[in-house]
Coordinates of C-alpha atoms and ligand atoms in Angstrom, one line a residue:
V1 CA 0.0 0.0 0.0
A2 CA 2.8 2.4 0.9
K3 CA 4.5 1.6 -2.3
S4 CA 1.6 2.4 -4.5
Q5 CA 1.1 5.7 -2.7
A6 CA 4.7 6.8 -2.9
P7 CA 6.6 4.5 -5.2
N8 CA 9.7 6.7 -5.8
S9 CA 10.5 7.4 -2.2
A10 CA 10.1 3.7 -1.3
V11 CA 12.6 2.7 -4.0
I12 CA 15.2 5.3 -3.1
Y13 CA 14.9 4.4 0.5
D14 CA 15.5 0.7 -0.2
R15 CA 18.4 1.4 -2.5
S16 CA 20.3 3.6 -0.1
M17 CA 19.7 1.0 2.7
S18 CA 21.3 -1.8 0.6
V19 CA 24.2 0.4 -0.6
E20 CA 25.0 1.2 3.1
L21 CA 24.6 -2.5 4.0
E22 CA 26.9 -3.6 1.2
H23 CA 29.5 -1.1 2.2
R24 CA 29.5 -2.4 5.8
Q25 CA 29.7 -6.0 4.5
F26 CA 32.6 -5.0 2.3
I27 CA 34.4 -3.4 5.2
E28 CA 33.7 -6.4 7.4
K29 CA 35.2 -8.8 4.8
Q30 CA 38.3 -6.7 4.3
L31 CA 38.7 -6.3 8.1
Q32 CA 38.5 -10.0 8.7
Q33 CA 41.3 -10.5 6.2
A34 CA 43.4 -7.6 7.3
I35 CA 43.4 -8.5 10.9
K36 CA 45.2 -11.8 10.2
E37 CA 48.0 -10.0 8.4
P38 CA 50.7 -8.1 10.3
E39 CA 51.4 -4.5 9.5
Q40 CA 48.0 -3.9 8.0
F41 CA 47.2 -1.4 10.7
G42 CA 49.5 1.4 11.9
L43 CA 49.4 4.1 14.5
L44 CA 49.8 7.8 14.1
Y45 CA 50.5 10.1 17.1
Q46 CA 48.9 13.5 17.7
P47 CA 50.7 15.6 20.3
Q48 CA 48.9 17.1 23.3
F49 CA 49.9 20.3 25.1
N50 CA 49.4 22.2 28.3
A51 CA 48.4 25.9 28.5
R52 CA 52.1 27.0 28.5
G53 CA 52.5 25.2 25.2
D54 CA 54.6 22.3 26.5
C55 CA 54.0 18.9 24.9
I56 CA 52.6 16.6 27.6
G57 CA 52.0 13.5 25.5
A58 CA 50.3 12.2 22.4
E59 CA 47.3 10.2 21.4
A60 CA 47.7 7.1 19.3
L61 CA 45.3 6.9 16.4
V62 CA 44.9 3.8 14.2
R63 CA 45.2 3.9 10.4
W64 CA 44.4 1.1 8.0
N65 CA 47.3 1.0 5.6
G66 CA 46.5 1.1 1.9
Q67 CA 42.7 1.5 2.6
N68 CA 41.1 4.8 2.1
L69 CA 38.9 4.4 5.2
S70 CA 38.9 6.5 8.3
P71 CA 38.6 4.9 11.7
E72 CA 35.2 6.6 12.0
E73 CA 34.1 4.2 9.2
F74 CA 35.8 0.9 10.2
I75 CA 35.9 1.1 14.0
P76 CA 32.1 0.9 14.3
V77 CA 32.0 -2.1 11.9
A78 CA 34.8 -3.7 13.9
E79 CA 32.8 -3.2 17.1
D80 CA 29.6 -4.6 15.7
T81 CA 31.3 -7.7 14.4
G82 CA 33.5 -8.4 17.4
L83 CA 36.6 -7.9 15.3
M84 CA 37.4 -4.9 17.5
L85 CA 38.7 -7.3 20.2
E86 CA 41.5 -8.5 18.0
L87 CA 42.1 -5.1 16.5
G88 CA 42.1 -3.5 19.9
H89 CA 44.6 -6.0 21.1
Q90 CA 46.9 -5.2 18.2
I91 CA 46.5 -1.4 18.8
L92 CA 47.4 -1.7 22.5
S93 CA 50.3 -4.0 21.7
R94 CA 51.7 -1.7 19.0
A95 CA 51.4 1.4 21.2
C96 CA 53.2 -0.4 24.1
H97 CA 56.0 -1.5 21.7
D98 CA 56.3 2.1 20.4
L99 CA 56.5 3.3 24.0
K100 CA 59.2 0.9 24.9
Q101 CA 61.2 2.1 21.8
L102 CA 60.9 5.6 23.1
Q103 CA 61.9 4.5 26.7
D104 CA 65.0 3.0 25.2
E105 CA 65.9 6.1 23.3
S106 CA 65.4 8.4 26.3
A107 CA 68.5 8.9 28.4
T108 CA 66.4 8.8 31.6
G109 CA 63.9 6.2 30.5
H110 CA 61.3 8.9 30.9
V111 CA 58.9 9.7 28.1
K112 CA 55.8 11.8 27.8
R113 CA 52.6 9.9 28.0
I114 CA 51.1 7.9 25.2
S115 CA 47.3 7.6 25.3
V116 CA 45.4 4.9 23.6
N117 CA 41.7 4.7 22.6
V118 CA 40.0 1.6 24.0
S119 CA 36.7 0.7 22.6
A120 CA 33.6 0.0 24.8
L121 CA 33.6 -3.6 23.6
Q122 CA 37.2 -4.1 24.6
F123 CA 37.0 -2.3 27.9
N124 CA 33.9 -4.2 28.9
Q125 CA 35.5 -7.6 28.5
R126 CA 35.8 -9.3 31.8
N127 CA 39.6 -9.9 31.3
F128 CA 40.4 -6.5 30.0
I129 CA 42.8 -5.6 32.9
S130 CA 44.7 -8.9 32.8
E131 CA 44.9 -8.7 29.0
L132 CA 46.3 -5.1 29.2
T133 CA 48.7 -6.1 32.0
S134 CA 50.2 -8.9 29.9
I135 CA 50.5 -6.7 26.8
I136 CA 52.4 -4.1 28.9
S137 CA 54.7 -6.6 30.4
N138 CA 55.4 -8.4 27.2
A139 CA 56.4 -5.1 25.6
E140 CA 58.4 -4.1 28.7
A141 CA 56.5 -0.7 28.6
N142 CA 56.3 1.5 31.7
S143 CA 52.6 1.6 32.7
H144 CA 53.1 5.0 34.3
L145 CA 53.6 6.4 30.8
I146 CA 50.3 5.1 29.4
G147 CA 46.9 6.8 29.2
I148 CA 43.6 5.2 28.2
E149 CA 40.8 7.1 26.5
I150 CA 37.3 5.6 26.9
T151 CA 34.0 7.1 25.7
E152 CA 31.1 7.7 28.0
S153 CA 29.1 4.9 26.4
A154 CA 31.7 2.3 27.7
L155 CA 31.1 3.5 31.2
V156 CA 27.3 3.6 31.5
K157 CA 26.6 0.0 31.0
N158 CA 27.9 -1.5 34.2
T159 CA 29.2 1.4 36.3
D160 CA 30.3 -0.7 39.3
E161 CA 32.5 -2.9 37.1
A162 CA 33.8 0.2 35.3
I163 CA 34.8 1.8 38.6
K164 CA 36.7 -1.3 39.6
K165 CA 38.6 -1.4 36.3
I166 CA 39.4 2.3 36.4
A167 CA 40.7 2.0 39.9
A168 CA 42.9 -0.9 38.8
L169 CA 44.2 1.2 36.0
S170 CA 45.0 4.1 38.4
E171 CA 46.9 1.7 40.6
M172 CA 49.1 0.8 37.6
G173 CA 49.8 4.5 37.1
I174 CA 47.6 4.7 34.0
R175 CA 45.7 7.9 33.5
V176 CA 42.1 7.5 32.3
S177 CA 40.3 10.2 30.3
I178 CA 36.6 10.2 29.2
D179 CA 36.7 10.8 25.4
D180 CA 34.1 12.7 23.4
F181 CA 32.7 14.2 26.5
G182 CA 29.4 15.9 26.1
T183 CA 28.0 13.6 23.4
G184 CA 27.0 10.8 25.7
Y185 CA 24.8 10.4 28.7
S186 CA 26.9 11.3 31.7
S187 CA 25.1 12.3 34.8
L188 CA 26.8 14.2 37.6
A189 CA 26.0 11.4 40.1
Y190 CA 27.9 8.7 38.2
L191 CA 30.7 10.9 36.9
N192 CA 31.5 11.7 40.5
R193 CA 31.9 8.0 41.2
L194 CA 34.4 7.3 38.4
P195 CA 38.0 7.6 39.4
V196 CA 39.0 9.1 36.1
N197 CA 41.6 11.9 35.6
A198 CA 40.4 14.0 32.8
L199 CA 37.5 14.9 30.5
K200 CA 38.1 15.4 26.8
I201 CA 35.6 17.8 25.4
D202 CA 34.3 16.6 22.1
Q203 CA 35.5 18.6 19.1
T204 CA 32.0 19.4 17.9
F205 CA 31.8 21.8 20.8
V206 CA 35.4 23.2 20.5
K207 CA 35.5 24.0 16.8
G208 CA 34.7 27.6 16.2
I209 CA 34.0 28.2 19.8
A210 CA 35.3 31.8 19.5
K211 CA 32.4 32.6 17.2
D212 CA 29.7 30.3 18.6
A213 CA 27.9 31.4 21.8
N214 CA 26.1 28.1 22.2
N215 CA 29.3 26.1 22.1
L216 CA 30.9 28.6 24.4
A217 CA 28.2 28.0 26.9
I218 CA 28.5 24.2 26.6
V219 CA 32.2 24.2 27.0
E220 CA 32.0 26.6 30.0
T221 CA 29.6 24.2 31.6
I222 CA 31.6 21.1 31.0
M223 CA 34.7 22.9 32.3
A224 CA 32.9 23.9 35.5
L225 CA 31.6 20.4 35.9
G226 CA 35.0 18.8 35.4
H227 CA 36.9 21.2 37.7
S228 CA 34.3 21.0 40.4
I229 CA 35.1 17.3 40.8
G230 CA 38.8 17.7 40.5
L231 CA 39.3 16.6 36.8
S232 CA 41.5 18.3 34.3
V233 CA 39.9 19.2 31.0
M234 CA 41.3 18.8 27.5
A235 CA 39.9 20.5 24.4
E236 CA 40.3 18.4 21.2
G237 CA 39.8 19.8 17.7
V238 CA 41.6 23.1 18.4
E239 CA 42.1 24.5 14.9
N240 CA 43.0 28.1 15.2
D241 CA 44.4 30.8 17.6
A242 CA 41.0 32.5 18.2
D243 CA 39.5 29.3 19.5
L244 CA 42.7 28.6 21.6
Q245 CA 42.6 32.1 23.2
C246 CA 38.9 31.6 24.0
L247 CA 39.6 28.2 25.6
K248 CA 42.5 29.7 27.6
R249 CA 40.2 32.5 29.0
L250 CA 37.8 29.8 30.1
G251 CA 40.5 28.1 32.1
C252 CA 41.0 25.0 29.9
E253 CA 44.3 23.4 30.8
L254 CA 45.0 20.8 28.0
Y255 CA 44.9 21.0 24.3
Q256 CA 45.0 18.9 21.2
G257 CA 44.2 19.8 17.6
F258 CA 45.4 20.6 14.1
Y259 CA 46.5 24.1 15.3
F260 CA 49.2 22.4 17.4
G261 CA 49.9 19.4 15.2
K262 CA 48.2 16.7 13.1
P263 CA 48.5 13.0 13.8
M264 CA 52.0 11.9 12.5
P265 CA 54.2 8.9 12.4
L266 CA 56.1 7.9 15.5
A267 CA 59.4 9.0 13.9
M268 CA 58.1 12.6 13.7
A269 CA 56.3 12.7 17.0
K270 CA 59.3 11.1 18.8
H271 CA 61.2 14.4 19.4
S272 CA 58.2 16.0 21.2
L273 CA 57.7 12.9 23.3
L274 CA 61.3 12.6 24.6
P275 CA 62.2 14.8 27.6
N276 CA 64.1 18.1 27.3
Y277 CA 63.1 18.6 23.8
S278 CA 63.3 22.1 22.5
T279 CA 62.1 23.4 19.1
A280 CA 65.7 24.4 18.5
D281 CA 66.5 20.7 17.9
E282 CA 64.1 20.6 15.0
P283 CA 65.5 20.8 11.5
A284 CA 65.1 24.2 10.0
N285 CA 62.5 24.6 7.3
P286 CA 64.0 24.3 3.8
Ligands
C2E1 P1 38.9 10.5 19.0 O1 39.5 9.5 19.9 O2 38.0 11.6 19.6 O3 40.2 11.2 18.2 C1 40.2 12.5 17.8 C2 40.0 12.5 16.3 O4 39.9 13.9 15.9 C3 41.1 11.9 15.4 O5 40.5 11.5 14.2 C4 41.9 13.2 15.1 O6 42.7 13.0 14.0 C5 40.9 14.2 14.9 N1 41.3 15.6 15.2 C6 42.2 16.0 16.1 N2 42.4 17.3 16.1 C7 41.6 17.8 15.1 C8 41.3 19.1 14.6 O7 41.9 20.1 15.0 N3 40.4 19.1 13.6 C9 39.8 18.0 13.1 N4 38.9 18.2 12.1 N5 40.0 16.8 13.6 C10 40.9 16.7 14.6 P2 40.7 10.0 13.7 O8 42.1 9.6 13.8 O9 40.1 10.0 12.3 O10 39.8 9.1 14.7 C11 38.5 9.2 14.7 C12 37.9 8.4 15.9 O11 38.1 7.0 15.6 C13 38.6 8.7 17.2 O12 38.1 9.8 17.8 C14 38.2 7.4 17.9 O13 36.9 7.5 18.4 C15 38.3 6.4 16.8 N6 39.7 5.8 16.9 C16 40.8 6.2 16.2 N7 41.8 5.4 16.5 C17 41.4 4.5 17.4 C18 42.0 3.4 18.1 O14 43.2 3.1 18.0 N8 41.1 2.6 18.8 C19 39.8 2.9 19.0 N9 39.1 2.1 19.8 N10 39.2 3.9 18.4 C20 40.0 4.7 17.6
MG2 MG1 40.5 9.7 21.7
MG3 MG1 37.6 12.5 21.2
MG4 MG1 35.9 11.6 18.6

């Protein structure tokens, strides 16, 4: 009946649905194959800064080599199909080996923190902490130099379990941040119970903040909330100086974004991650 009343719209709807489905199935098939082969996935590192402009660490971001797909496209498919467990394992392992490499290159063994995104699926595995512990010890990485970024959605499912896991991470010296903050369902009551260290304000609120009164109000509120329970707040997606100055005035203490640096290979990020780095050590621009 619906079809005879609006034949065209029904057909277009069906077609776009199946194109979307086919695309996901294509990604799933490729993922299944890629996960079995070493070196199919790589990590880039995007530096993070404090308000004085010192690099305080970097976020590891996965890239699928040779595939023109962003993690926003393939991570959700990996999560829905369970492949994220294996991929997440590879990502953590790679990040820990990269960290160990930096530790070895540092005269003091001290390196700035490397933060890794952990998917809800992976974090909510019962053996997540023991899996992570063995990855860290296999790589001989220093757990005090690791950070974990988790989204709000990973924390709302089973809050008591999440609290225990975050406490275990803290005990290992791992800093925990809530990623994409403001896009999920956090309530004050449960946020206060989570022993996390920082909130990362989602970039949709940060971009263009200097010119957007609504986003300004949202960021101001998130910052007040975070500071009131003793968390530090990081703005991600800082793309220009006007936005940076605005965030500084609001009292934001940590920054990440294209204005400071794009995600880059370890070899390029390395210098900012080793201690006592100064820009004078950088090669002059040709
Ligand atoms: P996220 O964890 O919130 O990471 C920040 C994303 O914003 C990154 O995109 C980064 O490149 C991008 N970004 C940073 N600064 C700017 C900026 O100034 N402007 C703009 N336009 N973008 C900026 P990317 O690498 O494409 O990752 C997208 C998302 O995919 C991540 O968001 C995260 O949710 C997920 N993801 C990426 N790598 C991993 C990973 O290794 N494991 C898991 N579980 N998820 C990952
Ligand atoms: Mg992140
Ligand atoms: Mg984020
Ligand atoms: Mg994000």
